[in-house]
CSV table of C-alpha atoms in Angstrom, one decimal:
chain,number,residue,atom,x,y,z
R,1,UNK,CA,8.2,-11.2,-7.8
R,2,UNK,CA,7.7,-9.8,-4.4
R,3,UNK,CA,8.3,-12.8,-2.0
R,4,UNK,CA,5.9,-13.5,1.3
R,5,UNK,CA,9.0,-12.8,3.3
R,6,UNK,CA,9.0,-9.6,2.3
R,7,UNK,CA,5.3,-9.2,3.1
R,8,UNK,CA,5.3,-11.0,6.2
R,9,UNK,CA,8.2,-8.5,7.5
R,10,UNK,CA,6.4,-5.7,7.0
R,11,UNK,CA,3.4,-7.1,8.0
R,12,UNK,CA,5.2,-7.9,11.5
R,13,UNK,CA,6.6,-4.3,12.1
R,14,UNK,CA,3.4,-2.6,11.4
R,15,UNK,CA,1.7,-5.4,14.4
R,16,UNK,CA,4.6,-4.0,16.3
R,17,UNK,CA,3.8,-0.3,16.1
R,18,UNK,CA,0.0,-1.3,16.4
R,19,UNK,CA,0.4,-3.2,19.4
R,20,UNK,CA,1.6,-0.2,21.3
R,21,UNK,CA,-1.5,1.6,20.8
R,22,UNK,CA,-4.3,1.9,23.3
R,23,UNK,CA,-7.9,2.7,22.4
R,24,UNK,CA,-7.6,6.3,22.6
R,25,UNK,CA,-4.6,5.9,20.3
R,26,UNK,CA,-6.4,4.1,17.8
R,27,UNK,CA,-9.3,6.8,17.6
R,28,UNK,CA,-6.6,9.5,16.7
R,29,UNK,CA,-6.1,10.9,13.3
R,30,UNK,CA,-3.9,9.2,11.1
R,31,UNK,CA,-2.0,10.8,8.4
R,32,UNK,CA,-4.8,10.4,6.0
R,33,UNK,CA,-7.8,13.1,5.9
R,34,UNK,CA,-10.6,12.0,7.3
R,35,UNK,CA,-9.1,8.6,8.7
R,36,UNK,CA,-8.3,7.5,12.2
R,37,UNK,CA,-5.6,4.8,12.9
R,38,UNK,CA,-8.5,2.9,13.5
R,39,UNK,CA,-9.9,3.5,9.9
R,40,UNK,CA,-6.0,2.5,8.5
R,41,UNK,CA,-5.8,-0.5,10.6
R,42,UNK,CA,-9.5,-1.8,9.4
R,43,UNK,CA,-8.3,-0.8,5.8
R,44,UNK,CA,-5.1,-2.7,5.9
R,45,UNK,CA,-7.2,-6.2,7.6
R,46,UNK,CA,-9.7,-5.7,4.5
R,47,UNK,CA,-7.1,-5.4,2.2
R,48,UNK,CA,-5.6,-8.9,3.0
R,49,UNK,CA,-8.8,-10.6,2.6
R,50,UNK,CA,-9.3,-8.5,-0.7
R,51,UNK,CA,-6.0,-10.1,-1.6
R,52,UNK,CA,-6.7,-13.1,-0.3
R,53,UNK,CA,-9.9,-13.5,-2.7
R,54,UNK,CA,-8.3,-12.5,-5.8
R,55,UNK,CA,-5.0,-15.2,-4.8
R,56,UNK,CA,-8.0,-17.5,-4.5
R,57,UNK,CA,-9.7,-17.0,-7.9
R,58,UNK,CA,-6.3,-17.2,-9.5
R,59,UNK,CA,-5.8,-20.5,-7.9
R,60,UNK,CA,-9.3,-22.1,-8.2
R,61,UNK,CA,-9.8,-20.7,-11.6
R,62,UNK,CA,-13.6,-19.7,-9.4
R,63,UNK,CA,-14.3,-15.7,-9.5
R,64,UNK,CA,-13.4,-14.3,-5.9
R,65,UNK,CA,-13.4,-10.5,-6.3
R,66,UNK,CA,-11.2,-8.2,-4.2
R,67,UNK,CA,-14.5,-6.3,-2.7
R,68,UNK,CA,-18.2,-6.6,-3.7
R,69,UNK,CA,-17.9,-2.9,-4.5
R,70,UNK,CA,-15.9,0.4,-3.7
R,71,UNK,CA,-19.0,1.8,-1.6
R,72,UNK,CA,-19.0,-2.2,0.6
R,73,UNK,CA,-15.5,-1.4,1.0
R,74,UNK,CA,-15.9,2.1,2.3
R,75,UNK,CA,-18.6,1.0,4.2
R,76,UNK,CA,-16.6,-2.1,6.0
R,77,UNK,CA,-13.5,0.3,6.7
R,78,UNK,CA,-16.1,2.4,8.5
R,79,UNK,CA,-17.9,-0.1,10.6
R,80,UNK,CA,-14.8,-1.4,11.9
R,81,UNK,CA,-12.4,1.7,12.2
R,82,UNK,CA,-14.2,2.5,16.5
R,83,UNK,CA,-13.5,-1.4,17.5
R,84,UNK,CA,-11.0,-1.4,20.6
R,85,UNK,CA,-7.5,-1.3,20.0
R,86,UNK,CA,-6.9,-5.0,20.6
R,87,UNK,CA,-9.5,-6.1,18.4
R,88,UNK,CA,-8.3,-3.9,15.6
R,89,UNK,CA,-4.8,-5.4,16.2
R,90,UNK,CA,-6.3,-8.8,15.7
R,91,UNK,CA,-8.0,-8.4,12.6
R,92,UNK,CA,-5.1,-7.0,11.1
R,93,UNK,CA,-2.9,-10.4,12.7
R,94,UNK,CA,-5.7,-12.7,11.0
R,95,UNK,CA,-6.2,-11.4,8.0
R,96,UNK,CA,-2.4,-11.3,7.4
R,97,UNK,CA,-2.3,-14.8,7.9
R,98,UNK,CA,-5.1,-15.4,5.6
R,99,UNK,CA,-3.2,-13.8,2.9
R,100,UNK,CA,-0.1,-15.8,3.5
R,101,UNK,CA,-1.7,-18.9,4.1
R,102,UNK,CA,-3.4,-18.4,0.4
R,103,UNK,CA,0.3,-16.9,-1.3
R,104,UNK,CA,1.6,-20.5,-0.1
R,105,UNK,CA,-0.9,-22.6,-1.7
R,106,UNK,CA,-0.4,-20.5,-5.4
R,107,UNK,CA,1.3,-22.7,-7.9
R,108,UNK,CA,3.9,-20.9,-10.2
R,109,UNK,CA,1.6,-21.0,-13.3
R,110,UNK,CA,-1.5,-19.2,-11.0
R,111,UNK,CA,0.4,-16.1,-10.6
R,112,UNK,CA,0.1,-15.4,-14.2
R,113,UNK,CA,-3.6,-15.7,-14.3
R,114,UNK,CA,-5.4,-12.6,-14.8
R,115,UNK,CA,-8.0,-11.5,-12.0
R,116,UNK,CA,-9.9,-8.5,-11.7
R,117,UNK,CA,-9.7,-5.3,-8.9
R,118,UNK,CA,-12.6,-3.8,-7.7
R,119,UNK,CA,-11.7,-1.1,-10.2
R,120,UNK,CA,-12.0,-2.9,-13.3
R,121,UNK,CA,-8.5,-3.1,-14.0
R,122,UNK,CA,-6.9,-6.6,-14.8
R,123,UNK,CA,-3.7,-7.6,-14.0
R,124,UNK,CA,-1.9,-11.1,-13.6
R,125,UNK,CA,-2.5,-12.4,-9.9
R,126,UNK,CA,1.5,-11.2,-8.8
R,127,UNK,CA,0.4,-7.5,-8.8
R,128,UNK,CA,-1.5,-8.5,-5.3
R,129,UNK,CA,1.6,-9.5,-4.2
R,130,UNK,CA,3.3,-6.1,-5.0
R,131,UNK,CA,0.0,-4.4,-4.0
R,132,UNK,CA,0.0,-6.0,-1.0
R,133,UNK,CA,3.5,-4.9,0.2
R,134,UNK,CA,2.6,-1.5,-0.7
R,135,UNK,CA,-0.6,-1.6,1.0
R,136,UNK,CA,1.1,-2.8,4.7
R,137,UNK,CA,4.1,-0.1,4.3
R,138,UNK,CA,3.1,2.6,3.0
R,139,UNK,CA,0.0,2.5,5.8
R,140,UNK,CA,2.5,1.7,8.4
R,141,UNK,CA,3.6,5.6,8.0
R,142,UNK,CA,-0.3,6.7,7.8
R,143,UNK,CA,-0.4,5.4,11.1
R,144,UNK,CA,1.9,8.3,12.3
R,145,UNK,CA,3.3,6.5,15.1
R,146,UNK,CA,6.9,6.5,14.8
R,147,UNK,CA,7.2,4.8,11.7
R,148,UNK,CA,8.4,6.9,8.9
R,149,UNK,CA,9.4,6.9,4.9
R,150,UNK,CA,12.9,6.5,6.0
R,151,UNK,CA,12.1,3.0,7.3
R,152,UNK,CA,11.2,1.8,4.0
R,153,UNK,CA,12.9,-0.8,3.0
R,154,UNK,CA,15.8,0.4,0.2
R,155,UNK,CA,15.0,-2.4,-2.7
R,156,UNK,CA,10.9,-1.5,-2.1
R,157,UNK,CA,11.8,2.6,-2.2
R,158,UNK,CA,13.9,2.2,-5.2
R,159,UNK,CA,11.3,0.1,-7.0
R,160,UNK,CA,8.1,2.6,-6.0
R,161,UNK,CA,10.1,5.2,-7.5
R,162,UNK,CA,10.8,3.7,-10.6
R,163,UNK,CA,7.0,2.8,-10.9
R,164,UNK,CA,5.6,5.8,-9.6
R,165,UNK,CA,7.7,7.9,-11.6
R,166,UNK,CA,6.7,5.9,-15.0
R,167,UNK,CA,3.1,6.1,-13.9
R,168,UNK,CA,3.3,9.7,-13.6
R,169,UNK,CA,4.7,9.7,-17.2
R,170,UNK,CA,1.4,7.7,-18.4
R,171,UNK,CA,-0.5,10.5,-16.7
R,172,UNK,CA,-2.0,14.5,-18.4
R,173,UNK,CA,-2.7,16.1,-14.7
R,174,UNK,CA,0.9,15.7,-13.4
R,175,UNK,CA,4.3,17.3,-14.0
R,176,UNK,CA,6.9,15.8,-16.2
R,177,UNK,CA,9.6,14.6,-13.7
R,178,UNK,CA,13.4,13.7,-13.5
R,179,UNK,CA,14.2,12.4,-10.2
R,180,UNK,CA,17.6,12.5,-8.4
R,181,UNK,CA,18.2,10.6,-5.6
R,182,UNK,CA,20.9,12.2,-3.6
R,183,UNK,CA,21.7,9.3,-1.3
R,184,UNK,CA,21.6,6.3,-3.5
R,185,UNK,CA,22.7,8.1,-6.9
R,186,UNK,CA,19.6,6.7,-8.3
R,187,UNK,CA,18.0,8.5,-11.1
R,188,UNK,CA,14.1,8.3,-12.6
R,189,UNK,CA,12.3,9.7,-15.0
R,190,UNK,CA,13.5,11.4,-18.2
R,191,UNK,CA,10.7,14.9,-17.8
R,192,UNK,CA,11.8,18.8,-18.0
R,193,UNK,CA,11.2,19.2,-14.2
R,194,UNK,CA,14.3,17.9,-12.0
R,195,UNK,CA,13.6,17.5,-8.1
R,196,UNK,CA,16.4,16.1,-6.0
R,197,UNK,CA,16.5,14.7,-2.5
R,198,UNK,CA,16.9,11.3,-0.2
R,199,UNK,CA,15.2,8.5,-1.9
R,200,UNK,CA,12.5,8.5,0.9
R,201,UNK,CA,11.4,11.6,0.9
R,202,UNK,CA,11.4,11.8,-2.8
R,203,UNK,CA,9.3,8.9,-2.7
R,204,UNK,CA,6.9,10.0,0.3
R,205,UNK,CA,6.4,13.6,-1.6
R,206,UNK,CA,5.0,11.5,-4.7
R,207,UNK,CA,3.0,9.4,-2.6
R,208,UNK,CA,1.3,12.6,-0.8
R,209,UNK,CA,2.8,11.5,2.7
R,210,UNK,CA,4.6,14.9,3.1
R,211,UNK,CA,5.6,18.4,1.6
R,212,UNK,CA,8.6,19.2,-0.4
R,213,UNK,CA,10.6,19.8,2.6
R,214,UNK,CA,14.2,18.9,2.1
R,215,UNK,CA,13.6,18.5,-1.7
R,216,UNK,CA,15.3,20.7,-4.3
R,217,UNK,CA,13.1,21.3,-7.5
R,218,UNK,CA,9.7,20.5,-6.0
R,219,UNK,CA,8.4,24.0,-5.2
R,220,UNK,CA,5.2,24.7,-7.1
R,221,UNK,CA,4.9,21.4,-8.5
R,222,UNK,CA,1.5,19.9,-8.0
R,223,UNK,CA,1.3,16.3,-7.9
R,224,UNK,CA,-1.7,14.3,-8.7
R,225,UNK,CA,-3.0,11.8,-5.5
R,226,UNK,CA,-1.9,8.6,-6.8
R,227,UNK,CA,-2.3,6.2,-3.8
């Protein structure tokens, strides 16, 4: 399972990037269509609160849903996006602290208890730790403020490549992929479409965070949005 140390390290790196942004910067565009950096930072903060509620549910047995609804989630992000830069950063910091406190309170057996995400998907609570690390690292890139896919921890990139490739293999709307990471030598998937390139570039492409520049075999392949 993902450790709190991994999540905290990723969070501190994101906060360091965010702390360099001024009010004009946070109103500038992120890499996500239609979202400013303020939207991204607000989303990261509200995601921490949603994760805190899921962990609290798993620990106490009292239902505490991630968000009231997907519409409520979107409204919270929109409402918070235009705040001053220092307010946004403090929100990310405090919400991350709340998540860390909830994580530290979890007894071992609680991680296996099933909780429900806003989409209706039900998973063991340990998935909330995995999801939180992914949110922080991927949305750090989305800030478009100096942190790039090549800055992702190697073990995260490897795990995500395996997970995303497996996820695409279960879907009907994407190509059957076989990936070869030229920098690590790792292979993922058993499909007919071989795509090769550095592991961070492969993952960024699969996540829709970059075009297929620098990849071999990806031309004309359409990748469904996953995250």
